[in-house]
Coordinates of C-alpha atoms (C1' of nucleotides) in Angstrom, one line a residue:
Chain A
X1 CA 0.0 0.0 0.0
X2 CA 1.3 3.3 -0.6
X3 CA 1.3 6.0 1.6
X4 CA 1.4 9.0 -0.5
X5 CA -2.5 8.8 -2.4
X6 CA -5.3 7.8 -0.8
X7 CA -7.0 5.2 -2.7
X8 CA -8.6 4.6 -6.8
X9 CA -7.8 5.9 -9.8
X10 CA -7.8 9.4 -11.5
X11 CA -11.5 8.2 -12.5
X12 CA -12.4 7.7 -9.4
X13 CA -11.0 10.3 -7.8
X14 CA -12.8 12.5 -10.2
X15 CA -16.1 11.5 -9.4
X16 CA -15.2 11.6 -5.8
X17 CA -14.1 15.3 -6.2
X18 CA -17.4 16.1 -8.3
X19 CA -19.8 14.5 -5.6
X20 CA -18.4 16.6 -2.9
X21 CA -18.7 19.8 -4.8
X22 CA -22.0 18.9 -6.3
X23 CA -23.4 17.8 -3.0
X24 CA -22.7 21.6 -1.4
X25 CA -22.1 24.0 -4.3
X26 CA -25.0 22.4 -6.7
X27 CA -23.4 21.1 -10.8
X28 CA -23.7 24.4 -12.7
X29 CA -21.9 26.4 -9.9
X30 CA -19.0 23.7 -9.7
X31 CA -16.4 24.3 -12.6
X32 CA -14.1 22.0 -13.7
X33 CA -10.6 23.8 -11.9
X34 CA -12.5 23.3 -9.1
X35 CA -12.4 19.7 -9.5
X36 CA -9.5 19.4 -11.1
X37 CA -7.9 21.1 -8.1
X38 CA -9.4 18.6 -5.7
X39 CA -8.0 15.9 -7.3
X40 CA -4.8 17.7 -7.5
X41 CA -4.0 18.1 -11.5
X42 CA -4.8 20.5 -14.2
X43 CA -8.2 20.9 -16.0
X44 CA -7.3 19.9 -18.9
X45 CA -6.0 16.6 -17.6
X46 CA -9.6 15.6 -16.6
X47 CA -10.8 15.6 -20.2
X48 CA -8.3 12.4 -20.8
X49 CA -11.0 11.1 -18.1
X50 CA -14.5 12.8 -19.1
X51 CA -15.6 13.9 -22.2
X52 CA -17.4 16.8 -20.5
X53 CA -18.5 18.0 -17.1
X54 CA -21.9 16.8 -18.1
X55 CA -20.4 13.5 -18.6
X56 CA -18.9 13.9 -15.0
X57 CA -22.5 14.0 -13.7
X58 CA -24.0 11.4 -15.9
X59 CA -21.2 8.7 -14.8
X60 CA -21.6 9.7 -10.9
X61 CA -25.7 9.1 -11.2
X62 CA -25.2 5.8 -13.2
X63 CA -22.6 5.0 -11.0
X64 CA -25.0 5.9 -7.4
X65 CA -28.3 4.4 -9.0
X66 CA -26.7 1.1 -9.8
X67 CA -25.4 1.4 -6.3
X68 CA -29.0 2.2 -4.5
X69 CA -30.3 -0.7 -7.0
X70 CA -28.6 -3.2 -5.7
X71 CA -28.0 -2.6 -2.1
X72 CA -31.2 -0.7 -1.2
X73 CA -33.6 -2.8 0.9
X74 CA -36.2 0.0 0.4
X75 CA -36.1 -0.3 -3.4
X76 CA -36.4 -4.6 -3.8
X77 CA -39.4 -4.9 -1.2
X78 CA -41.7 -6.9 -2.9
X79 CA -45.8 -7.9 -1.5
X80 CA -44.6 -11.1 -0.7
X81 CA -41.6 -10.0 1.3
X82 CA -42.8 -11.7 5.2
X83 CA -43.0 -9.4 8.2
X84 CA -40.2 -8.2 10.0
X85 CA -38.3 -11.3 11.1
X86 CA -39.0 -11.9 14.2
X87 CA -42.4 -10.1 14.6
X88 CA -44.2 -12.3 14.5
X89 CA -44.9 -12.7 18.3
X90 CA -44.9 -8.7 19.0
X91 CA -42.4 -6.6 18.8
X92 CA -39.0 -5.3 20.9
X93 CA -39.3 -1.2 20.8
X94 CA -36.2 -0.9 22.1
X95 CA -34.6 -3.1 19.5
X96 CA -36.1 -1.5 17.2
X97 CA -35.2 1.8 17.8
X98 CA -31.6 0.6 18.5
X99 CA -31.8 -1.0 14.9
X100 CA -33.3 2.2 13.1
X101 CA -31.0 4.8 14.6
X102 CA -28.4 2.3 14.0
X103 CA -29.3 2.6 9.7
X104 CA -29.8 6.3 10.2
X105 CA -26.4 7.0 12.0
X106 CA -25.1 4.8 8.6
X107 CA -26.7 6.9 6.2
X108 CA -26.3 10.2 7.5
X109 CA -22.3 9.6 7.4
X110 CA -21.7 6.9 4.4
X111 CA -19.6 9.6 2.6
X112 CA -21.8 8.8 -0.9
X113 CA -25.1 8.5 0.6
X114 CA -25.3 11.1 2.5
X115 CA -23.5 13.7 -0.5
X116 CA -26.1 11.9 -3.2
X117 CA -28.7 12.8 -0.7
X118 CA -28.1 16.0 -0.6
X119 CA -27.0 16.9 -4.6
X120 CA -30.6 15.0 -5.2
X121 CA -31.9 18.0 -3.0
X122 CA -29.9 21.1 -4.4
X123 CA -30.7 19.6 -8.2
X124 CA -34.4 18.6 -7.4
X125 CA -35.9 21.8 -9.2
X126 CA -33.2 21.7 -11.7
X127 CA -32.9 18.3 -13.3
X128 CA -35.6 16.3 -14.3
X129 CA -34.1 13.1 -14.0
X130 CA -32.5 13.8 -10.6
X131 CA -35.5 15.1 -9.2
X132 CA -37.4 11.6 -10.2
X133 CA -34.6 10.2 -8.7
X134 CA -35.1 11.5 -5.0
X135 CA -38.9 11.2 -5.6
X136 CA -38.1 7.6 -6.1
X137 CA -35.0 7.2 -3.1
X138 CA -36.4 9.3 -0.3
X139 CA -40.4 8.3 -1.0
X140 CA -41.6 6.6 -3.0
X141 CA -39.2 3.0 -2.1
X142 CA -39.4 4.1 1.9
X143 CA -43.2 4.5 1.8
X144 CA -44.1 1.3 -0.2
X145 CA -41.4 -0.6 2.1
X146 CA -43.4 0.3 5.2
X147 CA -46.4 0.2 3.9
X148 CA -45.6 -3.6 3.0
X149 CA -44.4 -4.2 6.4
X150 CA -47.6 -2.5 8.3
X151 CA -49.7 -4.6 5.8
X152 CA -48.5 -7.5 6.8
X153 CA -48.3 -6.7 10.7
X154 CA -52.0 -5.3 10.7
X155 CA -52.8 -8.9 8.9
X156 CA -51.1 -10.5 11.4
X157 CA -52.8 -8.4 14.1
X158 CA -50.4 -6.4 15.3
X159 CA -51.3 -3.3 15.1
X160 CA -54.5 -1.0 14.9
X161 CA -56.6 -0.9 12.0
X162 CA -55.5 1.9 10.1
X163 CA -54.8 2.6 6.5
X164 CA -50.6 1.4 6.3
X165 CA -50.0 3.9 3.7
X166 CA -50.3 6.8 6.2
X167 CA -48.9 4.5 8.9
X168 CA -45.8 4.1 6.7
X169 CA -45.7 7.9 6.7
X170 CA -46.3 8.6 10.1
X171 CA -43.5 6.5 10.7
X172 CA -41.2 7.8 8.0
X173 CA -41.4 11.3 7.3
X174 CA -40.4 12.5 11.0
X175 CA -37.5 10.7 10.3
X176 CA -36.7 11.9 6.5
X177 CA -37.2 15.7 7.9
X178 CA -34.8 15.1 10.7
X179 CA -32.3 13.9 8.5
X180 CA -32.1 16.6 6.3
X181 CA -31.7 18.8 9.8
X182 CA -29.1 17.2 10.3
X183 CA -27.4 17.3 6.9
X184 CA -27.6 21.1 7.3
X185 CA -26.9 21.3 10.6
X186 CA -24.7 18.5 11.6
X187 CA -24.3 19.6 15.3
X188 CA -27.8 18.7 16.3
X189 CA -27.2 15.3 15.4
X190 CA -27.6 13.9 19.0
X191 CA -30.9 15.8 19.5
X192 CA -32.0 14.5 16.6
X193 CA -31.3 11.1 17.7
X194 CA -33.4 11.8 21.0
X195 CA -36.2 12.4 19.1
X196 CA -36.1 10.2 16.9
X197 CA -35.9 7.3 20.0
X198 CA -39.3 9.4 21.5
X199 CA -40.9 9.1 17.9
X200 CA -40.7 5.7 17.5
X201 CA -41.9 4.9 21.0
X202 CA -44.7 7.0 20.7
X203 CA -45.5 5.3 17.2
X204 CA -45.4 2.3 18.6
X205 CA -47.8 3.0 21.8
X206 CA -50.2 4.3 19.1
X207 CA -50.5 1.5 16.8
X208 CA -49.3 -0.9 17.8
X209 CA -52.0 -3.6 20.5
Chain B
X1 CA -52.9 51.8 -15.4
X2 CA -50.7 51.2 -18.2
X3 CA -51.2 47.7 -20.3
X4 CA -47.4 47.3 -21.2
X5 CA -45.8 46.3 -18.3
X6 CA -47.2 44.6 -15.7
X7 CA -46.3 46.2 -12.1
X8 CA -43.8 47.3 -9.4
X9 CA -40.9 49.5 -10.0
X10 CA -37.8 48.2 -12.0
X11 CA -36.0 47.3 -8.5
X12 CA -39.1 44.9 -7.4
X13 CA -38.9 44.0 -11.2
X14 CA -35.0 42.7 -10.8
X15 CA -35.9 41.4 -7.3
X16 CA -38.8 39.3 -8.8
X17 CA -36.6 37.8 -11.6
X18 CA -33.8 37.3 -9.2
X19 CA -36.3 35.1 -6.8
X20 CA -37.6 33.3 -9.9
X21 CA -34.1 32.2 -11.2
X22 CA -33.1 31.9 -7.6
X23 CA -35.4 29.3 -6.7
X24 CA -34.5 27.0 -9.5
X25 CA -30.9 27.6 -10.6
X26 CA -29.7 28.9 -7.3
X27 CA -27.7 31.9 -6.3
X28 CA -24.3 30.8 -8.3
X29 CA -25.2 29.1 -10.9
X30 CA -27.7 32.3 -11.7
X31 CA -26.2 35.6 -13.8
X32 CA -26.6 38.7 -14.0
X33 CA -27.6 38.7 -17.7
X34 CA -30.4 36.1 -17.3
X35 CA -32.1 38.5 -14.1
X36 CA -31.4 41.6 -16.8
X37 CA -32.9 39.7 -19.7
X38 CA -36.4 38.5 -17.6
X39 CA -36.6 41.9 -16.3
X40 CA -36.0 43.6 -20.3
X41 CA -32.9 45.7 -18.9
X42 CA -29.4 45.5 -20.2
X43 CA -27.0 43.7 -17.7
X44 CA -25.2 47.6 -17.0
X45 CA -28.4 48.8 -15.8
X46 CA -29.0 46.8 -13.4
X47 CA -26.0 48.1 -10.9
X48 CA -28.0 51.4 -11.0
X49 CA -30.6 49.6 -8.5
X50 CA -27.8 47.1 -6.8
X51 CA -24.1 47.7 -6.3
X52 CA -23.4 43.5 -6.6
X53 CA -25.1 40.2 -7.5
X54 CA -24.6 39.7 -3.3
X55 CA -26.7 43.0 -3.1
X56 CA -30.0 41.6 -4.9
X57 CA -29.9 38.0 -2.7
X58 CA -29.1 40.3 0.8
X59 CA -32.3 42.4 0.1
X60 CA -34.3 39.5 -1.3
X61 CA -33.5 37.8 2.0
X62 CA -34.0 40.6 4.1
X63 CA -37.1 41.6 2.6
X64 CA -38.5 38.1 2.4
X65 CA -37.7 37.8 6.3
X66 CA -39.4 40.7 7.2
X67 CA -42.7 39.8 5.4
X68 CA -42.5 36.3 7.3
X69 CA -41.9 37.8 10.6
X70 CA -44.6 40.2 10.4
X71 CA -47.1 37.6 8.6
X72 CA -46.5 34.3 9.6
X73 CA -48.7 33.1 12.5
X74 CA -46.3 30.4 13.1
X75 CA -42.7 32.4 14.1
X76 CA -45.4 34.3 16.3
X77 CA -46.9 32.0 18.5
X78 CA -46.4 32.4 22.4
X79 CA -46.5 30.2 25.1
X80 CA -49.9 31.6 26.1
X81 CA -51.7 31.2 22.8
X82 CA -54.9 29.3 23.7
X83 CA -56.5 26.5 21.9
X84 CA -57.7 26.9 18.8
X85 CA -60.8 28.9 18.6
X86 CA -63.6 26.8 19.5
X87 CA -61.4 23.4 19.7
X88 CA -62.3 23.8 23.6
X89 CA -65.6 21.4 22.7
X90 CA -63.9 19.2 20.5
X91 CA -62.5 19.6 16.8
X92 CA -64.5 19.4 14.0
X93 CA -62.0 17.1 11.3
X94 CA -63.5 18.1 8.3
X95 CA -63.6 21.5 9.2
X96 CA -59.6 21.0 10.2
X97 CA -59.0 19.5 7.6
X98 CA -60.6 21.9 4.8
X99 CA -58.2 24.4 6.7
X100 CA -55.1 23.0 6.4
X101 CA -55.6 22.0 2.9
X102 CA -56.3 26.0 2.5
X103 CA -53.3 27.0 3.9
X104 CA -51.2 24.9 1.9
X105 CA -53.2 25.4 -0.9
X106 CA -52.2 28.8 -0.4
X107 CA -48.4 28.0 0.5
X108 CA -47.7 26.4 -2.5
X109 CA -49.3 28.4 -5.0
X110 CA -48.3 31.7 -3.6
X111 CA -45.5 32.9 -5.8
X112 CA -43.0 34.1 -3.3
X113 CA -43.7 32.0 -0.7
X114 CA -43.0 28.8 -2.9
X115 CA -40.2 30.5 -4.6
X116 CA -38.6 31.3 -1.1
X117 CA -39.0 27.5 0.1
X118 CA -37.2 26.3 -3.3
X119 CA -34.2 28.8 -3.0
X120 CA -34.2 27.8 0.9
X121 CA -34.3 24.2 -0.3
X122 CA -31.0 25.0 -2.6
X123 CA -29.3 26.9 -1.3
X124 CA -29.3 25.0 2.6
X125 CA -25.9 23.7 2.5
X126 CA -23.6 26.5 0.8
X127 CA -25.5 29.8 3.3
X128 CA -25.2 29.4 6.6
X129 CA -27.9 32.0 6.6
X130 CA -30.2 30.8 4.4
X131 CA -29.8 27.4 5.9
X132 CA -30.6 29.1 9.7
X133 CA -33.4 30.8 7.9
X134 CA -34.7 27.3 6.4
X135 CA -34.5 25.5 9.6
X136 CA -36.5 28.4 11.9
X137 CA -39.2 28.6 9.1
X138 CA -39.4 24.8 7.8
X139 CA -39.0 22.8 11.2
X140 CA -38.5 25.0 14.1
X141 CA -40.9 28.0 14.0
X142 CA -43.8 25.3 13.0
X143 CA -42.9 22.4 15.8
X144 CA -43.2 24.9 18.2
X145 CA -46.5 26.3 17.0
X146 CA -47.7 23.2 17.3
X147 CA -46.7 21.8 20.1
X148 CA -47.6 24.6 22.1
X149 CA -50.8 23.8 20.6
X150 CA -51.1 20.4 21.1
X151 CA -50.0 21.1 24.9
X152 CA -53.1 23.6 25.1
X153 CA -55.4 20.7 23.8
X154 CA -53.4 17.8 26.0
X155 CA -54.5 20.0 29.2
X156 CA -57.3 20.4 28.5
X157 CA -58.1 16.7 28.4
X158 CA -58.6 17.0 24.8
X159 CA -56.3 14.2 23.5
X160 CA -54.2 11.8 25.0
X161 CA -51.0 11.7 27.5
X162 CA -48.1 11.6 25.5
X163 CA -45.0 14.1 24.0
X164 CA -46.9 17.1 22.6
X165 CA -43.5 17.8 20.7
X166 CA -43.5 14.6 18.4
X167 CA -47.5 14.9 18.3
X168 CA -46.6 18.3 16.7
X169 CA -43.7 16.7 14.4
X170 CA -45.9 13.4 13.9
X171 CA -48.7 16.2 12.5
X172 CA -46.6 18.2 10.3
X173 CA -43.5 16.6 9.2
X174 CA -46.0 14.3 6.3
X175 CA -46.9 17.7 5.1
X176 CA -43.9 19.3 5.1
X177 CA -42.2 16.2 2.7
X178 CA -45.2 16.1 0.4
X179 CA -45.1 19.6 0.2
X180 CA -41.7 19.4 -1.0
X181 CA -43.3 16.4 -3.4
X182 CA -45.6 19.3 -4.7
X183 CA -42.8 21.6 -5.7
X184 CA -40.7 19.2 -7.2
X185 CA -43.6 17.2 -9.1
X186 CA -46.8 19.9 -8.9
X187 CA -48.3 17.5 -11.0
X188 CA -49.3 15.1 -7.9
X189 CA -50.8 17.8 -6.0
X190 CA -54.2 16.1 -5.9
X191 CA -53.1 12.8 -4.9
X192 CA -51.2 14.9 -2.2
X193 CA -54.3 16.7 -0.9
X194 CA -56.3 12.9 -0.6
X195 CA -53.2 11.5 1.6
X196 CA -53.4 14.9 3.8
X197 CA -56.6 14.5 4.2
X198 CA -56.4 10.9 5.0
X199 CA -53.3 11.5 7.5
X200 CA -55.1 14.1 9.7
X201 CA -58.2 11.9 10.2
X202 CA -55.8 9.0 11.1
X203 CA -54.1 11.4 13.2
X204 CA -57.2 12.7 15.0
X205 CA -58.1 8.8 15.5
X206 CA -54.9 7.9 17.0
X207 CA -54.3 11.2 19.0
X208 CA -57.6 12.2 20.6
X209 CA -60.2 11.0 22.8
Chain C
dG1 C1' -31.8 55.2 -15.3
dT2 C1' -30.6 53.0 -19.4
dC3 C1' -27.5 52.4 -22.8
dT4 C1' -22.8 50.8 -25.4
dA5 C1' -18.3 49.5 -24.7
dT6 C1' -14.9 47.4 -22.2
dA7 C1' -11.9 45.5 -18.5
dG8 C1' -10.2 41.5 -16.4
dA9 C1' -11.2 37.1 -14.5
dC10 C1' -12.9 32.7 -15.2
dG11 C1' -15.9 29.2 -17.6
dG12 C1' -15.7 24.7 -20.7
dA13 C1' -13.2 22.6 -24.0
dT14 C1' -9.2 21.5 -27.5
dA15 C1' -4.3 21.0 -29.6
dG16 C1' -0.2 19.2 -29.3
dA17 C1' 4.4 18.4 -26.7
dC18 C1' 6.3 15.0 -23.6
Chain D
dG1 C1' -2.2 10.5 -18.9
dT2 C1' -0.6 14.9 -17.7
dC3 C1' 1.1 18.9 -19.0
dT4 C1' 1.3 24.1 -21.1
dA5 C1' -0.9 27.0 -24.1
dT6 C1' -4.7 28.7 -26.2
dC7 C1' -9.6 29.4 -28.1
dC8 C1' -13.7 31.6 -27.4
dG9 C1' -17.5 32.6 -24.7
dT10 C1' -19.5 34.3 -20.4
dC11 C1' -18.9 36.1 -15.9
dT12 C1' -19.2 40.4 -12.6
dA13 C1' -18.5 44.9 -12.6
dT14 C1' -17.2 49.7 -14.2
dA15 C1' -16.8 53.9 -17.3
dG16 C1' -18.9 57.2 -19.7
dA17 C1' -22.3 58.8 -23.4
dC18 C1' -27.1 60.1 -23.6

DNA sequence: GTCTATAGACGGATAGAC
DNA sequence: GTCTATCCGTCTATAGAC
């Protein structure tokens, strides 16, 4: 291993670069120096890499879907996916919430997850295919994967008998919103994290028999 | 009243463009020429109304925080705001309902308020004030207003014994995300309105008595 | 207050040496 | 694959005529 680079190649290193300006400074207000710079060589040296700073962008969202794809749970639920192992006889809050803040704490720090979150946010009004894109990551797969699961836990008789889409909701979108606080305001993690442990108790006592 | 143009002095004009490309582009990634050319001015003119680019965001900022401090009823609310009129006997949901679906109705057609919650939205991780500002008006200003609400109702026997806070959070956070839904895809705002609708009769169901 | 013209820096992208 | 040098367009901002 050597010690003077960090890891991957130029290409990488690129992309890299890109994702961490494009997560704070948006694409169109990035310029190529700037990434060149971060990467440590001259702009014209990046075009051995990318045909064009669009090309830059188009890599790193083929690159972070394929990603999501195939590692998301929330995207490969399907209706016949069971209930949450070990459910079945009633639930542990506790382990639970020690579970969920466990994936939060995760995603809020991955260094790609939590920079594609927050380009997807910045590029939402911007970029069509972006903006379907965090439609599809931060609703649309977390909704229908709870939804699923309170489906089959109201089946099972579980919990109260409510409509799961909202239930999935209730559930989720505390958790979404506190997240982004988070992403903009890094220092309230630990509060967050408070809450977050009161919100799913207090879910819990309210749906769940 | 002349039929040429359509109102507000050539300053309110620029501010009005600025806001408009502002909210989608973002600050950087905006120009000079592109405010001049949706206002009809040439680029030169527009430093006889603002000495810099910085200038036309400061006052669109500080004009856009003064409106919300003196109209908002949510960064107004004090800790001995009573219940909501005539909630002391109960609430009428449908009635609720039709009122929160006015308000946000209103919220997301209005055309500075929206603008302002995009440009927020974009510009959250690159302006430490812009993000602060986000935060008091997204999350802060409206948990509170809530919860001091929900605390009114929770004394007065109204709903039952748990955190008025996450109550508050557990009412607004599904509207603040498919809010956000709305201005990224305003296509789905009447499959919004039916979940809202939905969420705060399951809400009312699962909070009070 | 708006215009034309321009300064000077920086944008994306290319050519060609090494 | 990286470099220097360069092209040409656009950027913010200013000067000065009208």
């Amino acid at each position: 291993m050597k010690s003077d680079e960090k890891l991957g190649s130029t290409k990488e290193q690129i992309l890299e670069a890109a994702l961490d300006l494009f997560s704070v400074r948006g694409f169109e207000a990035t310029s190529i120096s700037q990434i060149a710079d971060a990467v440590g060589i001259r702009k014209a040296s990046l075009y051995s890499h990318f045909a064009s700073k669009q090309e830059i962008l188009d890599t790193l969202v083929e690159v972070v879907t394929k990603e999501y794809d195939s590692h998301s749970i929330f995207g490969k639920v399907k209706a016949e996916t069971p209930v949450l192992p070990g459910a079945e006889n009633g639930i542990d809050v506790d382990a639970l919430v020690a579970q969920v803040i466990g994936q939060i704490r995760y995603s809020l720090h991955d260094p790609v997850i939590s920079k594609v979150r927050k380009m997807l946010m910045i590029e939402q009004f911007q970029n069509e295919q972006l903006a379907g894109i965090q439609t599809k990551q931060s609703y649309t797969d977390i909704t229908r994967f709870f939804t699923i699961i309170f489906s089959r836990m109201k089946e099972a008789g579980l919990v109260r008998d409510v409509d799961p889409e909202i239930m999935a909701v209730h559930f989720s979108t505390p958790i979404s919103v506190w997240m982004n606080l988070c992403d903009r305001e890094p220092d309230r993690e630990e509060e967050v994290m408070a809450l977050i442990d009161k919100h799913i108790k207090q879910f819990y006592s309210l749906y769940f028999l």
